[in-house]
Amino acid sequence: MADLLILIALVIGLILLTAWARVHPFLALLLTALVGGLAFGLPPLTDGDTPGVVAIATGGFGSTLGGIGIVIILGTIIGVFLDRSGAAITMADAIVKVLGRRFPTLTMSIIGYVVSIPVFCDSAYVILNSLKESMAARTRTSPVAMSVALATGLYATHTLVPPTPGPIAAAGNLGLDAQLGLVMALGLVVGLVSAAAGALWAMRFRDVQPDGVSDAEVDRRIAEFEKLADTVQRPGTAMAFAPIVVPILLIMLGSAMSLPFLPGTETVAADVLRFAGQPVIALLIGLAIAIAGLRPTNHEKTVTDRVGEGIVDAAPILLITGAGGAFGAVIQATDIGTYLGTELSALGIGIMVPSLIAAALKTAQGSSTVSMVTTSALVAPLVADLGLGSDLGRTLVVLAIGLGAMTVSHANDSYFWVVSQFSRMSVPQAYRAQTMATLVQGIAGMLVVLPLSLLIV
């Protein structure tokens, strides 16, 4: 019972440090790990074969980044190339051409669902904003409805489908580094349900016009973006999709070749696919395609500059992910996992536990990635005792965490401000439209994940 109180105090302290004191999540996680280790009674110094709390924390930091650090960096760099080259816009245009204009909110939701697989939802929303505005005008659809449909489509894959950092970090913390194909496959399915729920919620605002926010700043940003879009020579459709589609296909094929019941898994070709399907190799291939086909079209930025931008963007995510691993290693070094697993299993709420923890952290401090990293580190010792220790069970836990981490986006989340400002929505209107949409998304996704988890427990 004392360990449980310590754990509750640690979670509350972590929330206060990140949300109230505004301490950087890296420092907050690291400090919480060290203080928590001492509070749990772990030795302060290493004594022979018994590691001290610092050794446990640093070991967790290193092992976590050793498994997924390179994947995070490569995924982020690919996102930069897609963003800066105009490939994301090309992908969006191709989807509009296929789906037409009859169901504009559904079209925007699907565009967001696809584009946000490799590109952060914040920047993807900015990239697609002018397309969304022009589609709203041509189809005479409310900009509010179109904005919510796009935002929720982006959000679904951002929190549920690798190679975005949150799902990758959660998968790594739960020991699914070699099973990212399974996480992708189920994440795409659950993400469809979540995105569809967001699109349906958006329809509630089809006759509502944006209010409250001054148009001046938004118009200036849109003008700058349109100028950039007009001056950049965009890649063709196949080349735009290739850096996303090829790594996803390779990872899924590699995972399939690891299934012993499939024919041909002992051949040289299967070995090649398993090698190429490793996330690091698959994303390296995707990056090579991006570099070859999405090279900068201006003379101010070189390929090296773009790679450098991606590394800079990945740095804080790497630090937060590593610190989450340190926090998780300290928790795993105690008996709290067994105790909580036993007690929570008796309550019969199983997979709801990680989802509720992630939702609490997301709502309190605003970052979905921080919520996923922290929650996955926290619940990693619990999954076996909850009856979810199999690959499928741990994959469902990753998805439950992702669904919790999208619930809810409000004023402490930068994405909330991107959506509301670029959509010209006032704050109260954005709460009614966007914040409630993320709640609906999370609940809808859990209505799929929860029954699946009950089948395997």
Short mmCIF file of C-alpha atoms in Angstrom, two decimals:
data_model
loop_
_atom_site.label_atom_id
_atom_site.label_comp_id
_atom_site.label_asym_id
_atom_site.label_seq_id
_atom_site.Cartn_x
_atom_site.Cartn_y
_atom_site.Cartn_z
CA MET A 1 0.00 0.00 0.00
CA ALA A 2 2.87 2.35 0.80
CA ASP A 3 4.38 1.75 -2.66
CA LEU A 4 1.03 2.60 -4.23
CA LEU A 5 0.89 5.91 -2.38
CA ILE A 6 4.45 6.66 -3.53
CA LEU A 7 3.48 5.89 -7.12
CA ILE A 8 0.42 8.16 -6.92
CA ALA A 9 2.59 10.92 -5.44
CA LEU A 10 5.10 10.48 -8.28
CA VAL A 11 2.42 10.75 -10.96
CA ILE A 12 0.91 13.85 -9.31
CA GLY A 13 4.38 15.34 -8.93
CA LEU A 14 5.14 14.67 -12.58
CA ILE A 15 1.93 16.41 -13.64
CA LEU A 16 2.65 19.39 -11.41
CA LEU A 17 6.21 19.71 -12.66
CA THR A 18 5.23 19.64 -16.35
CA ALA A 19 1.86 21.43 -16.26
CA TRP A 20 2.14 23.89 -13.36
CA ALA A 21 5.85 24.53 -12.81
CA ARG A 22 6.47 24.13 -16.58
CA VAL A 23 9.62 22.08 -16.06
CA HIS A 24 10.79 20.48 -19.31
CA PRO A 25 9.46 16.88 -19.52
CA PHE A 26 13.01 15.51 -19.83
CA LEU A 27 14.05 16.98 -16.49
CA ALA A 28 10.68 16.22 -14.88
CA LEU A 29 10.86 12.54 -15.86
CA LEU A 30 14.50 12.20 -14.82
CA LEU A 31 13.99 13.88 -11.45
CA THR A 32 10.87 11.85 -10.79
CA ALA A 33 12.73 8.65 -11.61
CA LEU A 34 15.59 9.41 -9.21
CA VAL A 35 13.39 10.68 -6.36
CA GLY A 36 10.96 7.81 -6.87
CA GLY A 37 13.73 5.24 -6.79
CA LEU A 38 14.97 6.52 -3.45
CA ALA A 39 11.41 6.69 -2.11
CA PHE A 40 10.79 3.09 -3.15
CA GLY A 41 13.88 2.07 -1.17
CA LEU A 42 16.24 1.34 -4.05
CA PRO A 43 19.91 1.63 -3.02
CA PRO A 44 21.45 5.05 -3.76
CA LEU A 45 24.80 3.49 -4.73
CA THR A 46 25.73 0.38 -6.70
CA ASP A 47 26.95 -2.39 -4.40
CA GLY A 48 28.45 -5.35 -6.20
CA ASP A 49 25.78 -6.92 -8.37
CA THR A 50 23.04 -4.72 -6.90
CA PRO A 51 22.64 -1.61 -9.07
CA GLY A 52 22.00 1.77 -7.47
CA VAL A 53 19.15 4.05 -8.46
CA VAL A 54 21.35 6.13 -10.80
CA ALA A 55 22.61 3.02 -12.58
CA ILE A 56 19.05 1.74 -12.97
CA ALA A 57 17.86 5.06 -14.39
CA THR A 58 20.76 5.53 -16.80
CA GLY A 59 20.49 1.91 -17.90
CA GLY A 60 16.82 2.42 -18.70
CA PHE A 61 17.64 5.60 -20.60
CA GLY A 62 20.28 3.89 -22.73
CA SER A 63 18.37 0.69 -23.44
CA THR A 64 15.29 2.61 -24.55
CA LEU A 65 17.18 4.83 -26.99
CA GLY A 66 19.25 1.86 -28.13
CA GLY A 67 16.08 0.22 -29.36
CA ILE A 68 14.13 3.08 -30.91
CA GLY A 69 16.32 6.19 -31.02
CA ILE A 70 17.48 5.77 -34.62
CA VAL A 71 13.93 5.00 -35.75
CA ILE A 72 12.67 8.26 -34.22
CA ILE A 73 15.42 10.27 -35.92
CA LEU A 74 14.86 8.72 -39.35
CA GLY A 75 11.09 9.14 -39.16
CA THR A 76 11.47 12.78 -38.21
CA ILE A 77 13.91 13.49 -41.06
CA ILE A 78 11.54 11.90 -43.60
CA GLY A 79 8.78 14.13 -42.25
CA VAL A 80 10.93 17.22 -42.85
CA PHE A 81 11.51 16.25 -46.49
CA LEU A 82 7.80 15.63 -47.05
CA ASP A 83 6.94 18.92 -45.40
CA ARG A 84 9.47 21.17 -47.12
CA SER A 85 9.22 19.65 -50.61
CA GLY A 86 5.45 20.00 -50.97
CA ALA A 87 5.01 16.21 -51.11
CA ALA A 88 2.32 16.36 -48.42
CA ILE A 89 0.29 18.72 -50.61
CA THR A 90 0.73 16.38 -53.60
CA MET A 91 -0.57 13.48 -51.53
CA ALA A 92 -3.58 15.50 -50.44
CA ASP A 93 -4.37 16.56 -54.04
CA ALA A 94 -4.18 12.94 -55.20
CA ILE A 95 -6.66 11.83 -52.55
CA VAL A 96 -9.07 14.66 -53.44
CA LYS A 97 -8.88 13.63 -57.10
CA VAL A 98 -9.79 10.04 -56.24
CA LEU A 99 -12.52 10.76 -53.70
CA GLY A 100 -14.05 13.80 -55.38
CA ARG A 101 -15.98 16.62 -53.71
CA ARG A 102 -19.24 14.92 -52.79
CA PHE A 103 -18.28 14.23 -49.17
CA PRO A 104 -15.80 17.02 -48.38
CA THR A 105 -15.51 16.43 -44.62
CA LEU A 106 -14.84 12.72 -45.19
CA THR A 107 -12.26 13.65 -47.82
CA MET A 108 -10.49 15.99 -45.39
CA SER A 109 -10.53 13.31 -42.69
CA ILE A 110 -8.94 10.75 -45.03
CA ILE A 111 -6.31 13.25 -46.16
CA GLY A 112 -5.38 13.92 -42.56
CA TYR A 113 -5.39 10.20 -41.75
CA VAL A 114 -2.85 9.49 -44.51
CA VAL A 115 -0.60 12.56 -44.26
CA SER A 116 -0.09 12.37 -40.49
CA ILE A 117 1.43 8.89 -40.59
CA PRO A 118 4.91 10.39 -41.06
CA VAL A 119 4.29 14.13 -40.53
CA PHE A 120 3.58 15.76 -37.16
CA CYS A 121 -0.07 16.81 -36.94
CA ASP A 122 0.82 20.45 -36.12
CA SER A 123 2.89 21.05 -39.24
CA ALA A 124 0.61 18.85 -41.38
CA TYR A 125 -2.38 20.99 -40.43
CA VAL A 126 -0.51 24.16 -41.46
CA ILE A 127 0.53 22.52 -44.75
CA LEU A 128 -3.01 21.46 -45.59
CA ASN A 129 -4.82 24.53 -44.30
CA SER A 130 -5.04 26.37 -47.63
CA LEU A 131 -6.29 23.21 -49.35
CA LYS A 132 -8.92 22.84 -46.63
CA GLU A 133 -9.99 26.48 -47.00
CA SER A 134 -10.29 26.26 -50.79
CA MET A 135 -12.25 23.00 -50.59
CA ALA A 136 -14.61 24.54 -48.04
CA ALA A 137 -15.28 27.47 -50.40
CA ARG A 138 -15.71 25.33 -53.53
CA THR A 139 -18.04 22.84 -51.82
CA ARG A 140 -19.83 25.48 -49.70
CA THR A 141 -19.04 23.52 -46.55
CA SER A 142 -18.51 25.16 -43.17
CA PRO A 143 -14.81 25.88 -42.52
CA VAL A 144 -15.41 24.78 -38.92
CA ALA A 145 -16.62 21.33 -40.02
CA MET A 146 -13.75 20.98 -42.49
CA SER A 147 -11.23 22.07 -39.85
CA VAL A 148 -12.44 19.53 -37.28
CA ALA A 149 -12.51 16.74 -39.89
CA LEU A 150 -8.93 17.48 -40.96
CA ALA A 151 -7.67 17.92 -37.40
CA THR A 152 -9.19 14.68 -36.14
CA GLY A 153 -7.99 12.72 -39.17
CA LEU A 154 -4.47 13.95 -38.53
CA TYR A 155 -4.75 13.22 -34.83
CA ALA A 156 -5.86 9.60 -35.29
CA THR A 157 -2.72 8.35 -37.00
CA HIS A 158 -0.46 10.76 -35.09
CA THR A 159 -1.20 8.95 -31.82
CA LEU A 160 -1.84 5.42 -33.10
CA VAL A 161 0.40 4.61 -36.10
CA PRO A 162 4.22 4.45 -36.23
CA PRO A 163 6.54 5.96 -37.41
CA THR A 164 5.32 8.99 -35.45
CA PRO A 165 7.39 9.16 -32.24
CA GLY A 166 4.63 8.62 -29.65
CA PRO A 167 3.51 5.17 -30.84
CA ILE A 168 7.12 4.14 -31.51
CA ALA A 169 8.21 5.18 -28.02
CA ALA A 170 5.25 3.40 -26.41
CA ALA A 171 5.96 0.26 -28.44
CA GLY A 172 9.62 0.38 -27.42
CA ASN A 173 8.82 0.77 -23.73
CA LEU A 174 6.50 -2.23 -23.97
CA GLY A 175 9.09 -4.41 -25.72
CA LEU A 176 7.54 -4.31 -29.20
CA ASP A 177 10.58 -3.00 -31.10
CA ALA A 178 10.52 -6.04 -33.38
CA GLN A 179 6.73 -6.01 -33.77
CA LEU A 180 6.14 -2.53 -35.16
CA GLY A 181 4.39 -4.09 -38.15
CA LEU A 182 1.70 -5.47 -35.85
CA VAL A 183 1.38 -2.09 -34.13
CA MET A 184 1.05 -0.40 -37.53
CA ALA A 185 -1.56 -2.83 -38.83
CA LEU A 186 -3.85 -2.63 -35.80
CA GLY A 187 -3.16 1.08 -35.39
CA LEU A 188 -4.38 1.73 -38.93
CA VAL A 189 -7.62 -0.17 -38.24
CA VAL A 190 -8.35 1.47 -34.88
CA GLY A 191 -7.25 4.80 -36.34
CA LEU A 192 -9.91 4.48 -39.04
CA VAL A 193 -12.60 4.11 -36.38
CA SER A 194 -11.23 7.05 -34.42
CA ALA A 195 -10.95 9.25 -37.52
CA ALA A 196 -14.48 8.29 -38.62
CA ALA A 197 -15.81 9.30 -35.21
CA GLY A 198 -14.07 12.66 -35.58
CA ALA A 199 -15.52 13.14 -39.07
CA LEU A 200 -19.03 12.37 -37.80
CA TRP A 201 -18.59 14.86 -34.96
CA ALA A 202 -17.43 17.45 -37.50
CA MET A 203 -20.75 17.10 -39.33
CA ARG A 204 -22.47 18.66 -36.31
CA PHE A 205 -20.85 21.96 -37.38
CA ARG A 206 -21.59 21.83 -41.11
CA ASP A 207 -23.77 24.96 -40.86
CA VAL A 208 -21.59 26.80 -38.31
CA GLN A 209 -19.26 29.60 -39.34
CA PRO A 210 -16.05 30.48 -37.44
CA ASP A 211 -16.21 33.41 -35.05
CA GLY A 212 -14.18 35.52 -32.71
CA VAL A 213 -10.62 35.28 -34.01
CA SER A 214 -9.12 38.14 -36.02
CA ASP A 215 -8.46 37.25 -39.64
CA ALA A 216 -5.30 39.38 -39.98
CA GLU A 217 -2.72 36.96 -38.57
CA VAL A 218 -4.35 33.94 -40.14
CA ASP A 219 -4.50 35.59 -43.56
CA ARG A 220 -0.85 36.54 -43.30
CA ARG A 221 0.15 32.93 -42.54
CA ILE A 222 -2.02 31.59 -45.34
CA ALA A 223 -0.50 34.11 -47.79
CA GLU A 224 3.01 33.05 -46.81
CA PHE A 225 2.13 29.39 -47.22
CA GLU A 226 0.48 29.92 -50.62
CA LYS A 227 3.51 31.85 -51.81
CA LEU A 228 5.74 28.96 -50.73
CA ALA A 229 3.44 26.41 -52.36
CA ASP A 230 3.51 28.34 -55.64
CA THR A 231 7.28 28.69 -55.73
CA VAL A 232 8.13 25.08 -54.82
CA GLN A 233 8.15 22.53 -57.62
CA ARG A 234 6.15 19.68 -56.11
CA PRO A 235 7.05 16.03 -56.69
CA GLY A 236 4.79 13.63 -58.57
CA THR A 237 2.21 11.52 -56.78
CA ALA A 238 4.18 8.27 -56.76
CA MET A 239 7.31 9.97 -55.46
CA ALA A 240 5.34 11.86 -52.81
CA PHE A 241 3.80 8.68 -51.41
CA ALA A 242 6.90 6.48 -51.76
CA PRO A 243 8.82 7.58 -48.61
CA ILE A 244 5.73 6.64 -46.55
CA VAL A 245 4.37 3.63 -48.37
CA VAL A 246 7.63 1.77 -49.01
CA PRO A 247 8.80 1.64 -45.34
CA ILE A 248 5.31 0.66 -44.16
CA LEU A 249 5.12 -2.17 -46.70
CA LEU A 250 8.64 -3.36 -45.88
CA ILE A 251 7.96 -3.41 -42.13
CA MET A 252 4.68 -5.25 -42.60
CA LEU A 253 6.24 -7.80 -44.99
CA GLY A 254 9.15 -8.29 -42.61
CA SER A 255 6.76 -8.96 -39.76
CA ALA A 256 4.79 -11.39 -41.94
CA MET A 257 7.97 -13.31 -42.77
CA SER A 258 8.51 -13.81 -39.03
CA LEU A 259 5.25 -15.74 -38.71
CA PRO A 260 6.18 -19.46 -38.67
CA PHE A 261 2.82 -20.68 -40.06
CA LEU A 262 3.26 -18.81 -43.36
CA PRO A 263 4.84 -20.71 -46.29
CA GLY A 264 8.23 -19.65 -47.61
CA THR A 265 9.51 -18.11 -44.37
CA GLU A 266 12.73 -20.17 -44.47
CA THR A 267 13.91 -18.93 -47.87
CA VAL A 268 16.64 -16.45 -48.73
CA ALA A 269 13.98 -14.04 -49.99
CA ALA A 270 12.25 -14.21 -46.61
CA ASP A 271 15.57 -13.42 -44.91
CA VAL A 272 16.00 -10.40 -47.18
CA LEU A 273 12.49 -9.19 -46.35
CA ARG A 274 13.06 -9.71 -42.62
CA PHE A 275 16.26 -7.67 -42.88
CA ALA A 276 14.68 -4.92 -44.96
CA GLY A 277 11.61 -4.99 -42.73
CA GLN A 278 13.52 -4.01 -39.63
CA PRO A 279 12.29 -0.49 -38.82
CA VAL A 280 15.77 1.06 -39.00
CA ILE A 281 16.49 -0.44 -42.42
CA ALA A 282 12.99 0.26 -43.77
CA LEU A 283 13.15 3.90 -42.73
CA LEU A 284 16.68 4.24 -44.14
CA ILE A 285 15.26 3.04 -47.47
CA GLY A 286 12.40 5.51 -47.11
CA LEU A 287 14.87 8.30 -46.36
CA ALA A 288 16.97 7.36 -49.40
CA ILE A 289 13.84 7.63 -51.55
CA ALA A 290 13.01 10.99 -49.97
CA ILE A 291 16.52 12.34 -50.57
CA ALA A 292 16.53 11.11 -54.18
CA GLY A 293 13.08 12.34 -55.10
CA LEU A 294 12.34 15.21 -52.69
CA ARG A 295 15.53 17.20 -52.91
CA PRO A 296 15.29 20.90 -51.96
CA THR A 297 14.28 23.02 -54.95
CA ASN A 298 15.81 26.26 -53.70
CA HIS A 299 19.49 27.09 -53.38
CA GLU A 300 19.38 28.13 -49.74
CA LYS A 301 18.74 24.69 -48.29
CA THR A 302 20.74 21.56 -49.11
CA VAL A 303 19.99 17.93 -48.34
CA THR A 304 22.35 18.21 -45.39
CA ASP A 305 20.39 21.21 -44.11
CA ARG A 306 17.13 19.26 -44.26
CA VAL A 307 18.68 16.28 -42.48
CA GLY A 308 20.00 18.67 -39.86
CA GLU A 309 16.51 20.12 -39.36
CA GLY A 310 15.15 16.64 -38.78
CA ILE A 311 17.85 15.83 -36.24
CA VAL A 312 17.15 19.07 -34.38
CA ASP A 313 13.41 18.30 -34.39
CA ALA A 314 14.07 14.78 -33.10
CA ALA A 315 16.39 15.82 -30.25
CA PRO A 316 13.77 16.78 -27.64
CA ILE A 317 11.72 13.70 -28.49
CA LEU A 318 14.77 11.50 -27.98
CA LEU A 319 15.51 13.08 -24.61
CA ILE A 320 11.93 12.71 -23.42
CA THR A 321 11.79 9.12 -24.66
CA GLY A 322 15.05 8.21 -22.93
CA ALA A 323 13.95 9.85 -19.69
CA GLY A 324 10.70 7.91 -19.92
CA GLY A 325 12.78 4.75 -20.19
CA ALA A 326 14.70 5.79 -17.06
CA PHE A 327 11.43 6.32 -15.20
CA GLY A 328 10.13 2.96 -16.36
CA ALA A 329 13.31 1.16 -15.36
CA VAL A 330 12.99 2.50 -11.81
CA ILE A 331 9.35 1.39 -11.62
CA GLN A 332 10.28 -2.04 -12.95
CA ALA A 333 12.96 -2.42 -10.28
CA THR A 334 10.25 -2.34 -7.57
CA ASP A 335 7.39 -4.70 -6.72
CA ILE A 336 4.74 -2.11 -7.50
CA GLY A 337 4.00 -3.65 -10.90
CA THR A 338 3.02 -7.01 -9.47
CA TYR A 339 0.93 -5.37 -6.73
CA LEU A 340 -0.92 -3.04 -9.08
CA GLY A 341 -1.41 -5.72 -11.69
CA THR A 342 -3.01 -8.02 -9.16
CA GLU A 343 -5.23 -5.31 -7.70
CA LEU A 344 -6.30 -3.84 -11.05
CA SER A 345 -6.96 -7.26 -12.52
CA ALA A 346 -9.33 -7.89 -9.64
CA LEU A 347 -11.23 -4.74 -10.57
CA GLY A 348 -11.88 -6.12 -14.03
CA ILE A 349 -11.02 -2.90 -15.89
CA GLY A 350 -7.82 -4.26 -17.45
CA ILE A 351 -6.79 -2.25 -20.48
CA MET A 352 -8.76 0.79 -19.33
CA VAL A 353 -5.97 1.48 -16.82
CA PRO A 354 -3.28 2.63 -19.32
CA SER A 355 -5.89 4.57 -21.32
CA LEU A 356 -7.11 6.46 -18.25
CA ILE A 357 -3.56 7.22 -17.08
CA ALA A 358 -2.62 8.53 -20.55
CA ALA A 359 -5.79 10.64 -20.69
CA ALA A 360 -5.05 12.14 -17.28
CA LEU A 361 -1.49 13.03 -18.27
CA LYS A 362 -2.55 14.39 -21.68
CA THR A 363 -5.28 16.57 -20.21
CA ALA A 364 -2.98 17.86 -17.49
CA GLN A 365 0.17 18.72 -19.44
CA GLY A 366 -0.91 18.92 -23.09
CA SER A 367 1.60 16.78 -24.98
CA SER A 368 0.38 13.51 -26.50
CA THR A 369 3.95 12.30 -27.00
CA VAL A 370 4.91 12.97 -23.37
CA SER A 371 1.71 11.26 -22.24
CA MET A 372 2.45 8.15 -24.34
CA VAL A 373 6.08 7.93 -23.28
CA THR A 374 5.30 8.39 -19.60
CA THR A 375 2.29 6.08 -19.50
CA SER A 376 3.98 3.28 -21.42
CA ALA A 377 6.96 3.43 -19.06
CA LEU A 378 4.63 3.39 -16.09
CA VAL A 379 2.45 0.46 -17.17
CA ALA A 380 5.18 -1.69 -18.75
CA PRO A 381 5.60 -3.74 -15.54
CA LEU A 382 1.82 -4.31 -15.34
CA VAL A 383 0.93 -5.82 -18.70
CA ALA A 384 1.79 -9.43 -17.86
CA ASP A 385 -0.22 -9.37 -14.63
CA LEU A 386 -3.15 -7.84 -16.54
CA GLY A 387 -3.11 -10.84 -18.88
CA LEU A 388 -1.83 -8.72 -21.78
CA GLY A 389 1.75 -9.97 -21.95
CA SER A 390 1.50 -11.44 -25.46
CA ASP A 391 2.55 -9.45 -28.52
CA LEU A 392 -1.11 -8.85 -29.38
CA GLY A 393 -1.91 -7.86 -25.81
CA ARG A 394 0.95 -5.37 -25.60
CA THR A 395 -0.02 -3.96 -29.00
CA LEU A 396 -3.53 -3.31 -27.71
CA VAL A 397 -2.00 -1.59 -24.67
CA VAL A 398 -0.03 0.71 -27.04
CA LEU A 399 -3.27 1.58 -28.83
CA ALA A 400 -5.14 2.14 -25.55
CA ILE A 401 -2.37 4.51 -24.47
CA GLY A 402 -2.56 6.34 -27.82
CA LEU A 403 -6.32 6.72 -27.50
CA GLY A 404 -5.94 8.08 -23.99
CA ALA A 405 -3.19 10.44 -25.19
CA MET A 406 -5.57 12.15 -27.64
CA THR A 407 -8.12 12.80 -24.85
CA VAL A 408 -8.46 15.76 -24.64
CA SER A 409 -6.74 18.52 -26.63
CA HIS A 410 -7.36 21.91 -25.06
CA ALA A 411 -5.64 25.19 -24.21
CA ASN A 412 -2.38 23.67 -22.92
CA ASP A 413 -1.85 21.80 -26.22
CA SER A 414 -0.11 23.61 -29.08
CA TYR A 415 -2.20 21.66 -31.57
CA PHE A 416 -5.36 23.19 -30.10
CA TRP A 417 -4.03 26.64 -30.96
CA VAL A 418 -2.88 25.64 -34.44
CA VAL A 419 -6.35 24.33 -35.27
CA SER A 420 -8.30 27.18 -33.66
CA GLN A 421 -6.14 30.01 -35.02
CA PHE A 422 -5.86 28.74 -38.59
CA SER A 423 -9.57 27.93 -38.56
CA ARG A 424 -10.56 31.38 -37.23
CA MET A 425 -12.45 29.75 -34.35
CA SER A 426 -12.84 31.56 -31.06
CA VAL A 427 -11.65 29.73 -27.95
CA PRO A 428 -15.17 28.75 -26.76
CA GLN A 429 -16.02 27.53 -30.25
CA ALA A 430 -12.80 25.53 -30.44
CA TYR A 431 -13.61 23.89 -27.11
CA ARG A 432 -17.04 22.86 -28.40
CA ALA A 433 -15.73 21.65 -31.75
CA GLN A 434 -12.12 20.47 -31.47
CA THR A 435 -11.74 19.58 -27.78
CA MET A 436 -14.97 17.57 -27.71
CA ALA A 437 -13.97 15.90 -30.99
CA THR A 438 -10.81 14.49 -29.41
CA LEU A 439 -12.88 13.11 -26.53
CA VAL A 440 -15.24 11.42 -28.99
CA GLN A 441 -12.26 9.99 -30.88
CA GLY A 442 -10.72 8.45 -27.79
CA ILE A 443 -13.97 6.87 -26.63
CA ALA A 444 -14.78 5.49 -30.09
CA GLY A 445 -11.36 3.86 -30.39
CA MET A 446 -11.63 2.27 -26.95
CA LEU A 447 -14.97 0.73 -27.98
CA VAL A 448 -12.88 -1.32 -30.42
CA VAL A 449 -9.80 -1.98 -28.28
CA LEU A 450 -11.62 -2.95 -25.08
CA PRO A 451 -13.58 -5.91 -26.53
CA LEU A 452 -10.44 -7.17 -28.28
CA SER A 453 -8.52 -7.09 -25.00
CA LEU A 454 -11.26 -9.06 -23.23
CA LEU A 455 -11.00 -11.81 -25.83
CA ILE A 456 -7.32 -12.49 -25.14
CA VAL A 457 -7.26 -12.15 -21.34
#
